[in-house]
Amino acid sequence: MTIRILPPDVAARIAAGEVVERPASVVKELIENALDAGASAIAVEVAGGGKRLIEVGDNGSGIRADEAELAFHRYATSKLTRVEDLDGIRTLGFRGEALASIAAVSRLTLVTRAADERGGTRLRLEGGEIVSREVVGAPQGTLVTIENLFFNVPARLKFLKKDATERKQVAALVSRYAMAYPGVRFSLVQAGREALSTAGSGSLQDVLSEVYGVDTAAQMIPIESSSPPRDDLPAIEVWGLVSLPELSRNNRSQIALFVNGRWIQDASLTYAVVRAYHTLLMQGRFPLAVVMVDLPPEEVDVNVHPTKAEVRFRRPDAVFSAVQRAVRRTLVDQAPARGVSEGVFWGQPDWAARRDRLSQVTQERLGQAALDLSLDRPGQVRQQQPPPGADVGAPAPQPRRSLPMLRVVGQVGATYIVAEGPQGLYLIDQHAAHERVLYEQFMAERAEQAIHSQELLEPLAVELLPEQMALLEESLGVLHAAGFVVEPFGRNTVQLRALPVIAAGGDPAEALLAALGEIECGE
Ligand code: ADP
Ligand code: MG
């Protein structure tokens, strides 16, 4: 084959793929443009999971009539002129690619009016080509409407997830930006329903109350301001809100990071936050956190990725430790003291804390010790004869534990069973063992598709995040199969009518949230 330069429309569609991966990426770019334009109110509407319609309106500066068409050219931007500007980027956009990319793969309508202009401009594009241009009456600001995203990229359309999944991504994104810009009024309407609406009061606490619900937000505390500046380090400001140790989730999805007002993904900084909770949270539990890191723009390279979702720090270690220290200090100073960090004193009745601590130590030790305890992991099936007499009371059919016969010596603090076995002393955490019994029961019922659910005396209203709401709607079948009877009930609220019997002893809302957390992790 001969080498040719691709026709512009083909090149444009290929390039667009980098910026526009899914509906949420379109929403992200348009919100960033609105913020860059100084908007104080941003309204997002999505229908059909964003495949049918995405609309983002703002009251920002607007685009002047003579520049409207130019905005849709690739590498057309008002935010950067020289390559040196990259070192001090203060805007969210700068690549001049978003509008061109979005327009290339959709039917797009732009209505905009700049403050000093009398008439507004309406521009329609199809697959990147301008098809009409009119002068219209319009309020100051910009409204971008995208219909039929990916209509001309069938391959991408095929890879999009179910509407509810895309809705969840959009909801997560809009709530993150609402958190990062508490002074901006955000609203989100999905499938005709209002999913989020913030006041723009400037208070992060207010936004969290709206996003998480009042009760959850009340358990989050403001991060104490960073340590005094040091000459040898850049001025790194860390602020935001983090959850008290009592409030946690079973995955990291509620740890949101922003660098200079930009929502980013960063495994290392996420770890810095988790690390700050060391000994305060049980293994496998993660905090909720909204962490803003502000630092001089020359300290961070934002031009790493076409979607600008990742950044590179000039001094990553300094940023890591600034985040960890700020969060840690906040927790140590503000969180009511818990027995965990003070060590294990048997005279003190805080069994729960002690158990957490011990199970942590045990897990760490188990990893190192060369002891052949031959404990299988939950969910793994061992092909072995059940040891005689090891019936733990659970009618679990196949997956037997391979614990040997034990002689019970006694019990400590109503928490540990002390036993003697062929290889020495066994300490059995009663609570964990009980959980395991319930787990085996549940798995056995599940295998027979006979999960018993227990009705609540009165249906319980549970508040969810907008993104959890979308996840729930998508997972109703799975939840039902697991024994939850739950139905949507108003905006971001569900009614829980029944739950699996094995979870009936605890807090029903917690059980539902935990199940959603597991589903979110793909379990
Ligand atoms: P970038 O944001 O990287 O500059 P975009 O393609 O997103 O590139 O936008 C191109 C230009 O269009 C921007 O630089 C800005 O001048 C203008 N623009 C886009 N969206 C808006 C908006 N909502 N309000 C005002 N101007 C906008
Ligand atoms: Mg942009």
PDB file of C-alpha atoms in Angstrom, residues 132-275:
ATOM      1  CA  SER A 132     -26.134  26.484   9.615  1.00  0.00           C
ATOM      2  CA  ARG A 133     -25.469  29.798  11.252  1.00  0.00           C
ATOM      3  CA  GLU A 134     -28.013  32.300  12.538  1.00  0.00           C
ATOM      4  CA  VAL A 135     -28.272  35.400  14.671  1.00  0.00           C
ATOM      5  CA  VAL A 136     -30.613  34.713  17.584  1.00  0.00           C
ATOM      6  CA  GLY A 137     -31.706  36.276  20.843  1.00  0.00           C
ATOM      7  CA  ALA A 138     -29.884  34.618  23.718  1.00  0.00           C
ATOM      8  CA  PRO A 139     -28.923  35.304  27.319  1.00  0.00           C
ATOM      9  CA  GLN A 140     -25.257  35.985  28.014  1.00  0.00           C
ATOM     10  CA  GLY A 141     -23.343  32.759  28.198  1.00  0.00           C
ATOM     11  CA  THR A 142     -23.114  29.562  26.249  1.00  0.00           C
ATOM     12  CA  LEU A 143     -25.384  26.599  25.650  1.00  0.00           C
ATOM     13  CA  VAL A 144     -23.937  23.554  23.916  1.00  0.00           C
ATOM     14  CA  THR A 145     -26.299  20.785  22.855  1.00  0.00           C
ATOM     15  CA  ILE A 146     -24.988  17.472  21.628  1.00  0.00           C
ATOM     16  CA  GLU A 147     -27.283  15.003  19.974  1.00  0.00           C
ATOM     17  CA  ASN A 148     -26.502  11.506  18.801  1.00  0.00           C
ATOM     18  CA  LEU A 149     -23.012  11.255  20.146  1.00  0.00           C
ATOM     19  CA  PHE A 150     -20.848   8.874  18.088  1.00  0.00           C
ATOM     20  CA  PHE A 151     -23.512   8.644  15.360  1.00  0.00           C
ATOM     21  CA  ASN A 152     -20.673   8.467  12.842  1.00  0.00           C
ATOM     22  CA  VAL A 153     -18.353   6.259  14.924  1.00  0.00           C
ATOM     23  CA  PRO A 154     -20.328   3.027  15.254  1.00  0.00           C
ATOM     24  CA  ALA A 155     -17.339   1.218  16.738  1.00  0.00           C
ATOM     25  CA  ARG A 156     -17.305   3.560  19.733  1.00  0.00           C
ATOM     26  CA  LEU A 157     -21.059   3.472  20.114  1.00  0.00           C
ATOM     27  CA  LYS A 158     -20.866  -0.296  20.458  1.00  0.00           C
ATOM     28  CA  PHE A 159     -18.458  -0.012  23.378  1.00  0.00           C
ATOM     29  CA  LEU A 160     -20.615   2.317  25.418  1.00  0.00           C
ATOM     30  CA  LYS A 161     -22.170   0.760  28.481  1.00  0.00           C
ATOM     31  CA  LYS A 162     -25.801   0.632  29.468  1.00  0.00           C
ATOM     32  CA  ASP A 163     -27.526   3.984  29.895  1.00  0.00           C
ATOM     33  CA  ALA A 164     -27.529   3.620  33.675  1.00  0.00           C
ATOM     34  CA  THR A 165     -23.756   3.062  33.689  1.00  0.00           C
ATOM     35  CA  GLU A 166     -23.131   6.165  31.613  1.00  0.00           C
ATOM     36  CA  ARG A 167     -25.554   8.084  33.836  1.00  0.00           C
ATOM     37  CA  LYS A 168     -23.557   7.023  36.857  1.00  0.00           C
ATOM     38  CA  GLN A 169     -20.338   8.327  35.297  1.00  0.00           C
ATOM     39  CA  VAL A 170     -21.970  11.653  34.518  1.00  0.00           C
ATOM     40  CA  ALA A 171     -23.433  11.965  38.016  1.00  0.00           C
ATOM     41  CA  ALA A 172     -20.071  11.198  39.614  1.00  0.00           C
ATOM     42  CA  LEU A 173     -18.389  13.763  37.414  1.00  0.00           C
ATOM     43  CA  VAL A 174     -20.859  16.596  37.992  1.00  0.00           C
ATOM     44  CA  SER A 175     -20.861  16.041  41.751  1.00  0.00           C
ATOM     45  CA  ARG A 176     -17.046  16.113  41.803  1.00  0.00           C
ATOM     46  CA  TYR A 177     -16.997  19.450  39.996  1.00  0.00           C
ATOM     47  CA  ALA A 178     -19.728  20.788  42.281  1.00  0.00           C
ATOM     48  CA  MET A 179     -17.460  19.908  45.219  1.00  0.00           C
ATOM     49  CA  ALA A 180     -14.414  21.544  43.684  1.00  0.00           C
ATOM     50  CA  TYR A 181     -16.328  24.747  42.915  1.00  0.00           C
ATOM     51  CA  PRO A 182     -18.712  25.313  45.813  1.00  0.00           C
ATOM     52  CA  GLY A 183     -19.179  28.916  44.680  1.00  0.00           C
ATOM     53  CA  VAL A 184     -20.699  27.793  41.379  1.00  0.00           C
ATOM     54  CA  ARG A 185     -24.335  26.732  41.151  1.00  0.00           C
ATOM     55  CA  PHE A 186     -24.498  23.302  39.518  1.00  0.00           C
ATOM     56  CA  SER A 187     -27.554  21.386  38.444  1.00  0.00           C
ATOM     57  CA  LEU A 188     -27.906  18.010  36.821  1.00  0.00           C
ATOM     58  CA  VAL A 189     -31.009  16.576  35.203  1.00  0.00           C
ATOM     59  CA  GLN A 190     -30.818  12.993  34.022  1.00  0.00           C
ATOM     60  CA  ALA A 191     -33.580  11.226  32.142  1.00  0.00           C
ATOM     61  CA  GLY A 192     -35.932  14.069  33.034  1.00  0.00           C
ATOM     62  CA  ARG A 193     -35.218  13.905  36.753  1.00  0.00           C
ATOM     63  CA  GLU A 194     -33.183  16.324  38.836  1.00  0.00           C
ATOM     64  CA  ALA A 195     -30.235  14.394  40.235  1.00  0.00           C
ATOM     65  CA  LEU A 196     -28.285  17.228  41.775  1.00  0.00           C
ATOM     66  CA  SER A 197     -28.631  20.898  42.458  1.00  0.00           C
ATOM     67  CA  THR A 198     -26.208  22.926  44.524  1.00  0.00           C
ATOM     68  CA  ALA A 199     -26.698  26.418  45.856  1.00  0.00           C
ATOM     69  CA  GLY A 200     -23.381  27.942  44.853  1.00  0.00           C
ATOM     70  CA  SER A 201     -23.097  29.387  48.346  1.00  0.00           C
ATOM     71  CA  GLY A 202     -19.346  28.897  48.432  1.00  0.00           C
ATOM     72  CA  SER A 203     -19.463  26.403  51.290  1.00  0.00           C
ATOM     73  CA  LEU A 204     -18.031  22.980  50.582  1.00  0.00           C
ATOM     74  CA  GLN A 205     -20.013  21.613  53.516  1.00  0.00           C
ATOM     75  CA  ASP A 206     -23.238  22.728  51.804  1.00  0.00           C
ATOM     76  CA  VAL A 207     -22.277  20.923  48.618  1.00  0.00           C
ATOM     77  CA  LEU A 208     -21.465  17.738  50.522  1.00  0.00           C
ATOM     78  CA  SER A 209     -24.832  17.882  52.295  1.00  0.00           C
ATOM     79  CA  GLU A 210     -26.475  18.035  48.899  1.00  0.00           C
ATOM     80  CA  VAL A 211     -24.370  15.271  47.385  1.00  0.00           C
ATOM     81  CA  TYR A 212     -24.034  12.852  50.309  1.00  0.00           C
ATOM     82  CA  GLY A 213     -27.044  13.816  52.397  1.00  0.00           C
ATOM     83  CA  VAL A 214     -26.975  15.768  55.620  1.00  0.00           C
ATOM     84  CA  ASP A 215     -26.163  12.864  57.945  1.00  0.00           C
ATOM     85  CA  THR A 216     -23.110  11.741  56.040  1.00  0.00           C
ATOM     86  CA  ALA A 217     -21.837  15.273  55.504  1.00  0.00           C
ATOM     87  CA  ALA A 218     -22.092  15.881  59.239  1.00  0.00           C
ATOM     88  CA  GLN A 219     -19.472  13.199  59.745  1.00  0.00           C
ATOM     89  CA  MET A 220     -16.918  14.938  57.585  1.00  0.00           C
ATOM     90  CA  ILE A 221     -14.424  17.383  59.016  1.00  0.00           C
ATOM     91  CA  PRO A 222     -12.465  20.168  57.327  1.00  0.00           C
ATOM     92  CA  ILE A 223      -8.823  19.448  56.641  1.00  0.00           C
ATOM     93  CA  GLU A 224      -6.607  21.645  58.778  1.00  0.00           C
ATOM     94  CA  SER A 225      -4.513  24.024  56.749  1.00  0.00           C
ATOM     95  CA  SER A 226      -1.068  22.857  55.774  1.00  0.00           C
ATOM     96  CA  SER A 227       2.105  23.389  57.681  1.00  0.00           C
ATOM     97  CA  PRO A 228       3.977  26.717  57.435  1.00  0.00           C
ATOM     98  CA  PRO A 229       5.836  27.140  54.133  1.00  0.00           C
ATOM     99  CA  ARG A 230       9.389  25.873  53.923  1.00  0.00           C
ATOM    100  CA  ASP A 231      11.988  27.538  51.770  1.00  0.00           C
ATOM    101  CA  ASP A 232      13.125  24.319  50.157  1.00  0.00           C
ATOM    102  CA  LEU A 233       9.626  23.179  49.203  1.00  0.00           C
ATOM    103  CA  PRO A 234       6.936  24.639  46.959  1.00  0.00           C
ATOM    104  CA  ALA A 235       3.964  26.207  48.742  1.00  0.00           C
ATOM    105  CA  ILE A 236       1.515  23.333  48.797  1.00  0.00           C
ATOM    106  CA  GLU A 237      -1.920  24.123  50.146  1.00  0.00           C
ATOM    107  CA  VAL A 238      -4.152  21.198  51.114  1.00  0.00           C
ATOM    108  CA  TRP A 239      -7.812  21.726  52.003  1.00  0.00           C
ATOM    109  CA  GLY A 240     -11.157  20.023  51.757  1.00  0.00           C
ATOM    110  CA  LEU A 241     -13.110  17.608  53.917  1.00  0.00           C
ATOM    111  CA  VAL A 242     -12.423  14.081  55.121  1.00  0.00           C
ATOM    112  CA  SER A 243     -14.606  11.570  56.913  1.00  0.00           C
ATOM    113  CA  LEU A 244     -14.278  10.723  60.576  1.00  0.00           C
ATOM    114  CA  PRO A 245     -13.015   7.162  61.039  1.00  0.00           C
ATOM    115  CA  GLU A 246     -16.558   6.076  61.960  1.00  0.00           C
ATOM    116  CA  LEU A 247     -17.653   6.735  58.398  1.00  0.00           C
ATOM    117  CA  SER A 248     -16.081   4.549  55.751  1.00  0.00           C
ATOM    118  CA  ARG A 249     -16.757   2.669  52.557  1.00  0.00           C
ATOM    119  CA  ASN A 250     -15.573  -0.634  51.180  1.00  0.00           C
ATOM    120  CA  ASN A 251     -13.871   0.947  48.168  1.00  0.00           C
ATOM    121  CA  ARG A 252     -11.870   4.001  47.235  1.00  0.00           C
ATOM    122  CA  SER A 253     -14.413   5.554  44.903  1.00  0.00           C
ATOM    123  CA  GLN A 254     -15.348   8.323  47.345  1.00  0.00           C
ATOM    124  CA  ILE A 255     -11.847   9.729  47.566  1.00  0.00           C
ATOM    125  CA  ALA A 256     -11.867  12.690  45.200  1.00  0.00           C
ATOM    126  CA  LEU A 257      -8.706  14.621  44.397  1.00  0.00           C
ATOM    127  CA  PHE A 258      -8.363  18.030  42.820  1.00  0.00           C
ATOM    128  CA  VAL A 259      -5.168  19.729  41.825  1.00  0.00           C
ATOM    129  CA  ASN A 260      -5.504  23.463  41.192  1.00  0.00           C
ATOM    130  CA  GLY A 261      -9.234  22.994  40.678  1.00  0.00           C
ATOM    131  CA  ARG A 262      -8.841  20.093  38.277  1.00  0.00           C
ATOM    132  CA  TRP A 263     -10.331  16.701  39.122  1.00  0.00           C
ATOM    133  CA  ILE A 264      -7.571  14.158  38.690  1.00  0.00           C
ATOM    134  CA  GLN A 265      -6.927  10.466  39.143  1.00  0.00           C
ATOM    135  CA  ASP A 266      -3.778   9.705  41.060  1.00  0.00           C
ATOM    136  CA  ALA A 267      -3.195   6.356  42.721  1.00  0.00           C
ATOM    137  CA  SER A 268      -0.315   7.674  44.783  1.00  0.00           C
ATOM    138  CA  LEU A 269      -2.216  10.635  46.266  1.00  0.00           C
ATOM    139  CA  THR A 270      -5.222   8.410  46.897  1.00  0.00           C
ATOM    140  CA  TYR A 271      -2.867   6.171  48.821  1.00  0.00           C
ATOM    141  CA  ALA A 272      -1.591   9.188  50.771  1.00  0.00           C
ATOM    142  CA  VAL A 273      -5.143   9.798  51.973  1.00  0.00           C
ATOM    143  CA  VAL A 274      -5.733   6.143  52.851  1.00  0.00           C
ATOM    144  CA  ARG A 275      -2.363   6.012  54.551  1.00  0.00           C
TER     145      ARG A 275
END
